[in-house]
PDB file of C-alpha atoms in Angstrom:
ATOM      1  CA  UNK Q  26     -20.862  33.231   0.695  1.00  0.00           C
ATOM      2  CA  UNK Q  27     -23.992  33.917  -1.934  1.00  0.00           C
ATOM      3  CA  UNK Q  28     -26.259  32.317   0.510  1.00  0.00           C
ATOM      4  CA  UNK Q  29     -24.773  33.777   3.461  1.00  0.00           C
ATOM      5  CA  UNK Q  30     -25.435  36.825   1.933  1.00  0.00           C
ATOM      6  CA  UNK Q  31     -29.082  36.121   1.086  1.00  0.00           C
ATOM      7  CA  UNK Q  32     -29.322  35.196   4.708  1.00  0.00           C
ATOM      8  CA  UNK Q  33     -28.149  38.602   6.023  1.00  0.00           C
ATOM      9  CA  UNK Q  34     -30.659  40.254   3.966  1.00  0.00           C
ATOM     10  CA  UNK Q  35     -33.570  37.893   4.567  1.00  0.00           C
ATOM     11  CA  UNK Q  36     -32.806  37.945   8.645  1.00  0.00           C
ATOM     12  CA  UNK Q  37     -32.819  41.658   8.504  1.00  0.00           C
ATOM     13  CA  UNK Q  38     -35.993  42.253   6.566  1.00  0.00           C
ATOM     14  CA  UNK Q  39     -37.575  39.753   8.460  1.00  0.00           C
ATOM     15  CA  UNK Q  40     -36.984  41.219  11.744  1.00  0.00           C
ATOM     16  CA  UNK Q  41     -37.717  44.837  10.658  1.00  0.00           C
ATOM     17  CA  UNK Q  42     -41.018  44.240   9.372  1.00  0.00           C
ATOM     18  CA  UNK Q  43     -41.966  41.886  12.431  1.00  0.00           C
ATOM     19  CA  UNK Q  44     -40.326  44.775  14.572  1.00  0.00           C
ATOM     20  CA  UNK Q  45     -42.237  47.746  13.053  1.00  0.00           C
ATOM     21  CA  UNK Q  46     -45.551  45.602  12.947  1.00  0.00           C
ATOM     22  CA  UNK Q  47     -45.426  44.760  16.738  1.00  0.00           C
ATOM     23  CA  UNK Q  48     -44.036  48.367  17.724  1.00  0.00           C
ATOM     24  CA  UNK Q  49     -46.951  49.794  15.357  1.00  0.00           C
ATOM     25  CA  UNK Q  50     -49.718  47.847  17.099  1.00  0.00           C
ATOM     26  CA  UNK Q  51     -48.365  48.612  20.202  1.00  0.00           C
ATOM     27  CA  UNK Q  52     -48.305  52.395  19.767  1.00  0.00           C
ATOM     28  CA  UNK Q  53     -51.716  52.091  17.834  1.00  0.00           C
ATOM     29  CA  UNK Q  54     -53.463  50.648  20.969  1.00  0.00           C
ATOM     30  CA  UNK Q  55     -51.355  52.060  23.667  1.00  0.00           C
ATOM     31  CA  UNK Q  56     -50.430  49.019  24.984  1.00  0.00           C
ATOM     32  CA  UNK Q  57     -46.938  49.474  26.801  1.00  0.00           C
ATOM     33  CA  UNK Q  58     -46.722  45.716  27.182  1.00  0.00           C
ATOM     34  CA  UNK Q  59     -46.924  45.079  23.378  1.00  0.00           C
ATOM     35  CA  UNK Q  60     -44.240  48.155  22.849  1.00  0.00           C
ATOM     36  CA  UNK Q  61     -42.139  46.137  25.232  1.00  0.00           C
ATOM     37  CA  UNK Q  62     -42.765  42.774  23.478  1.00  0.00           C
ATOM     38  CA  UNK Q  63     -41.602  44.578  20.379  1.00  0.00           C
ATOM     39  CA  UNK Q  64     -38.415  45.892  22.140  1.00  0.00           C
ATOM     40  CA  UNK Q  65     -37.767  42.092  22.808  1.00  0.00           C
ATOM     41  CA  UNK Q  66     -38.230  41.007  19.495  1.00  0.00           C
ATOM     42  CA  UNK Q  67     -36.096  43.684  18.126  1.00  0.00           C
ATOM     43  CA  UNK Q  68     -33.046  42.608  20.241  1.00  0.00           C
ATOM     44  CA  UNK Q  69     -33.562  38.946  19.193  1.00  0.00           C
ATOM     45  CA  UNK Q  70     -33.379  39.976  15.439  1.00  0.00           C
ATOM     46  CA  UNK Q  71     -30.116  41.729  16.004  1.00  0.00           C
ATOM     47  CA  UNK Q  72     -28.852  39.066  17.792  1.00  0.00           C
ATOM     48  CA  UNK Q  73     -29.827  36.666  14.883  1.00  0.00           C
ATOM     49  CA  UNK Q  74     -28.564  39.501  12.527  1.00  0.00           C
ATOM     50  CA  UNK Q  75     -25.314  39.319  14.228  1.00  0.00           C
ATOM     51  CA  UNK Q  76     -24.841  35.691  13.992  1.00  0.00           C
ATOM     52  CA  UNK Q  77     -25.581  35.628  10.001  1.00  0.00           C
ATOM     53  CA  UNK Q  78     -23.240  38.688  10.002  1.00  0.00           C
ATOM     54  CA  UNK Q  79     -20.635  36.938  11.617  1.00  0.00           C
ATOM     55  CA  UNK Q  80     -20.951  33.825   9.401  1.00  0.00           C
ATOM     56  CA  UNK Q  81     -20.561  35.854   6.420  1.00  0.00           C
ATOM     57  CA  UNK Q  82     -17.587  37.864   7.503  1.00  0.00           C
ATOM     58  CA  UNK Q  83     -15.551  34.573   8.487  1.00  0.00           C
ATOM     59  CA  UNK Q  84     -16.741  33.257   4.638  1.00  0.00           C
ATOM     60  CA  UNK Q  85     -15.934  36.736   2.837  1.00  0.00           C
ATOM     61  CA  UNK Q  86     -12.416  36.607   4.781  1.00  0.00           C
ATOM     62  CA  UNK Q  87     -12.062  32.966   3.590  1.00  0.00           C
ATOM     63  CA  UNK Q  88     -12.865  33.617  -0.233  1.00  0.00           C
ATOM     64  CA  UNK Q  89     -10.802  36.684  -0.022  1.00  0.00           C
ATOM     65  CA  UNK Q  90      -7.668  34.655   0.999  1.00  0.00           C
ATOM     66  CA  UNK Q  91      -8.500  31.885  -1.273  1.00  0.00           C
ATOM     67  CA  UNK Q  92      -9.497  33.439  -4.232  1.00  0.00           C
ATOM     68  CA  UNK Q  93      -8.027  35.757  -7.160  1.00  0.00           C
ATOM     69  CA  UNK Q  94      -9.454  38.624  -9.339  1.00  0.00           C
ATOM     70  CA  UNK Q  95     -12.914  39.065  -9.275  1.00  0.00           C
ATOM     71  CA  UNK Q  96     -13.651  36.679  -6.506  1.00  0.00           C
ATOM     72  CA  UNK Q  97     -11.181  38.665  -3.977  1.00  0.00           C
ATOM     73  CA  UNK Q  98     -12.734  41.757  -5.218  1.00  0.00           C
ATOM     74  CA  UNK Q  99     -16.274  40.500  -4.350  1.00  0.00           C
ATOM     75  CA  UNK Q 100     -15.184  39.482  -1.153  1.00  0.00           C
ATOM     76  CA  UNK Q 101     -13.456  42.627  -0.445  1.00  0.00           C
ATOM     77  CA  UNK Q 102     -16.959  44.440  -1.341  1.00  0.00           C
ATOM     78  CA  UNK Q 103     -18.708  42.600   1.149  1.00  0.00           C
ATOM     79  CA  UNK Q 104     -16.652  42.798   3.961  1.00  0.00           C
ATOM     80  CA  UNK Q 105     -16.040  46.663   2.866  1.00  0.00           C
ATOM     81  CA  UNK Q 106     -19.752  47.141   2.769  1.00  0.00           C
ATOM     82  CA  UNK Q 107     -20.366  45.291   6.071  1.00  0.00           C
ATOM     83  CA  UNK Q 108     -18.171  47.878   7.863  1.00  0.00           C
ATOM     84  CA  UNK Q 109     -19.440  51.046   6.034  1.00  0.00           C
ATOM     85  CA  UNK Q 110     -22.663  49.856   6.712  1.00  0.00           C
ATOM     86  CA  UNK Q 111     -22.376  50.395  10.337  1.00  0.00           C
ATOM     87  CA  UNK Q 112     -20.267  53.451  10.211  1.00  0.00           C
ATOM     88  CA  UNK Q 113     -23.294  55.268   8.144  1.00  0.00           C
ATOM     89  CA  UNK Q 114     -25.954  53.948  10.460  1.00  0.00           C
ATOM     90  CA  UNK Q 115     -23.938  55.451  13.498  1.00  0.00           C
ATOM     91  CA  UNK Q 116     -23.607  58.785  11.297  1.00  0.00           C
ATOM     92  CA  UNK Q 117     -27.624  58.609  10.304  1.00  0.00           C
ATOM     93  CA  UNK Q 118     -28.654  57.756  14.003  1.00  0.00           C
ATOM     94  CA  UNK Q 119     -26.151  60.607  15.277  1.00  0.00           C
ATOM     95  CA  UNK Q 120     -27.742  63.109  13.236  1.00  0.00           C
ATOM     96  CA  UNK Q 121     -31.191  62.056  14.381  1.00  0.00           C
ATOM     97  CA  UNK Q 122     -30.223  62.073  17.840  1.00  0.00           C
ATOM     98  CA  UNK Q 123     -28.839  65.531  17.687  1.00  0.00           C
ATOM     99  CA  UNK Q 124     -31.682  67.086  15.907  1.00  0.00           C
ATOM    100  CA  UNK Q 125     -34.430  65.274  18.034  1.00  0.00           C
ATOM    101  CA  UNK Q 126     -32.881  66.186  21.435  1.00  0.00           C
ATOM    102  CA  UNK Q 127     -33.225  70.237  21.038  1.00  0.00           C
ATOM    103  CA  UNK Q 128     -36.427  69.884  18.933  1.00  0.00           C
ATOM    104  CA  UNK Q 129     -40.399  69.848  19.854  1.00  0.00           C
ATOM    105  CA  UNK Q 130     -42.536  67.149  19.623  1.00  0.00           C
ATOM    106  CA  UNK Q 131     -43.733  67.898  16.065  1.00  0.00           C
ATOM    107  CA  UNK Q 132     -40.392  68.434  14.770  1.00  0.00           C
ATOM    108  CA  UNK Q 133     -38.805  65.394  16.410  1.00  0.00           C
ATOM    109  CA  UNK Q 134     -41.800  63.047  14.785  1.00  0.00           C
ATOM    110  CA  UNK Q 135     -40.708  64.867  11.528  1.00  0.00           C
ATOM    111  CA  UNK Q 136     -37.176  63.776  11.592  1.00  0.00           C
ATOM    112  CA  UNK Q 137     -37.971  60.393  13.112  1.00  0.00           C
ATOM    113  CA  UNK Q 138     -39.774  59.892   9.346  1.00  0.00           C
ATOM    114  CA  UNK Q 139     -36.994  61.573   7.425  1.00  0.00           C
ATOM    115  CA  UNK Q 140     -34.568  59.078   9.306  1.00  0.00           C
ATOM    116  CA  UNK Q 141     -36.775  56.308   8.332  1.00  0.00           C
ATOM    117  CA  UNK Q 142     -36.458  57.276   4.944  1.00  0.00           C
ATOM    118  CA  UNK Q 143     -32.783  57.603   5.131  1.00  0.00           C
ATOM    119  CA  UNK Q 144     -32.446  54.246   6.764  1.00  0.00           C
ATOM    120  CA  UNK Q 145     -34.637  52.367   4.244  1.00  0.00           C
ATOM    121  CA  UNK Q 146     -32.395  53.623   1.591  1.00  0.00           C
ATOM    122  CA  UNK Q 147     -29.256  53.091   3.536  1.00  0.00           C
ATOM    123  CA  UNK Q 148     -30.310  49.095   3.721  1.00  0.00           C
ATOM    124  CA  UNK Q 149     -31.133  48.995   0.116  1.00  0.00           C
ATOM    125  CA  UNK Q 150     -27.835  50.296  -0.846  1.00  0.00           C
ATOM    126  CA  UNK Q 151     -26.118  47.790   1.693  1.00  0.00           C
ATOM    127  CA  UNK Q 152     -28.198  45.003   0.095  1.00  0.00           C
ATOM    128  CA  UNK Q 153     -27.470  45.720  -3.339  1.00  0.00           C
ATOM    129  CA  UNK Q 154     -23.703  46.095  -2.517  1.00  0.00           C
ATOM    130  CA  UNK Q 155     -23.699  42.665  -0.563  1.00  0.00           C
ATOM    131  CA  UNK Q 156     -25.361  41.212  -3.729  1.00  0.00           C
ATOM    132  CA  UNK Q 157     -23.081  42.135  -5.946  1.00  0.00           C
ATOM    133  CA  UNK Q 158     -20.350  41.275  -4.148  1.00  0.00           C
ATOM    134  CA  UNK Q 159     -21.491  37.888  -3.625  1.00  0.00           C
ATOM    135  CA  UNK Q 160     -22.396  37.724  -7.189  1.00  0.00           C
ATOM    136  CA  UNK Q 161     -18.739  38.338  -8.230  1.00  0.00           C
ATOM    137  CA  UNK Q 162     -17.338  35.991  -5.886  1.00  0.00           C
ATOM    138  CA  UNK Q 163     -19.745  33.312  -6.943  1.00  0.00           C
ATOM    139  CA  UNK Q 164     -18.865  33.775 -10.663  1.00  0.00           C
ATOM    140  CA  UNK Q 165     -15.511  33.104  -9.982  1.00  0.00           C
ATOM    141  CA  UNK Q 166     -15.944  29.999  -7.982  1.00  0.00           C
ATOM    142  CA  UNK Q 167     -18.091  28.525 -10.623  1.00  0.00           C
ATOM    143  CA  UNK Q 168     -15.535  29.162 -13.424  1.00  0.00           C
ATOM    144  CA  UNK Q 169     -12.695  28.156 -11.266  1.00  0.00           C
ATOM    145  CA  UNK Q 170     -14.379  24.884  -9.561  1.00  0.00           C
TER     146      UNK Q 170
END
C-alpha cells in the first residue's frame, strides 16, 4: 500500500506540473491550441490519477480488513483521507466559483491566486496524511510478516 500511495502522489504531482507548464505557455503566447493541449493533458492526468487512486482504495480496504491495530488504523487513515480530500476540493472550488462569478476581472484573478495557494496547501496535507497512514500499515505488516 505504501508504494501505491507513492504512485498516487507522484502521478498527481507530475500531472499538475505538466498541465501547469503547458497552460502557462499557452497563456503566455496567446495560443488557444496550446491551452487546448493542456486541457487534454489535464484530463489524461486525472484519468491516471483515478486509476492509481482506485488501486489504492482497493489495497487500503484489503489492509483494513486483514490487519489489526496500527495497520488497520493506517488503512482507515488512507481511506478517510481520500474521501475528505475530495470533499475539501469541492468546498474550495465552490467558494472560488461563487466569488469569481460576482467579481470583476482583477478580483477574479486575485481569488484564483488565493485558490491556487489553498489548493497547494490542501494537496500537501492530503499527501502527508496518505504517507502517514501508509507508513503505519507498512510498519504493522513488517512486524507481523
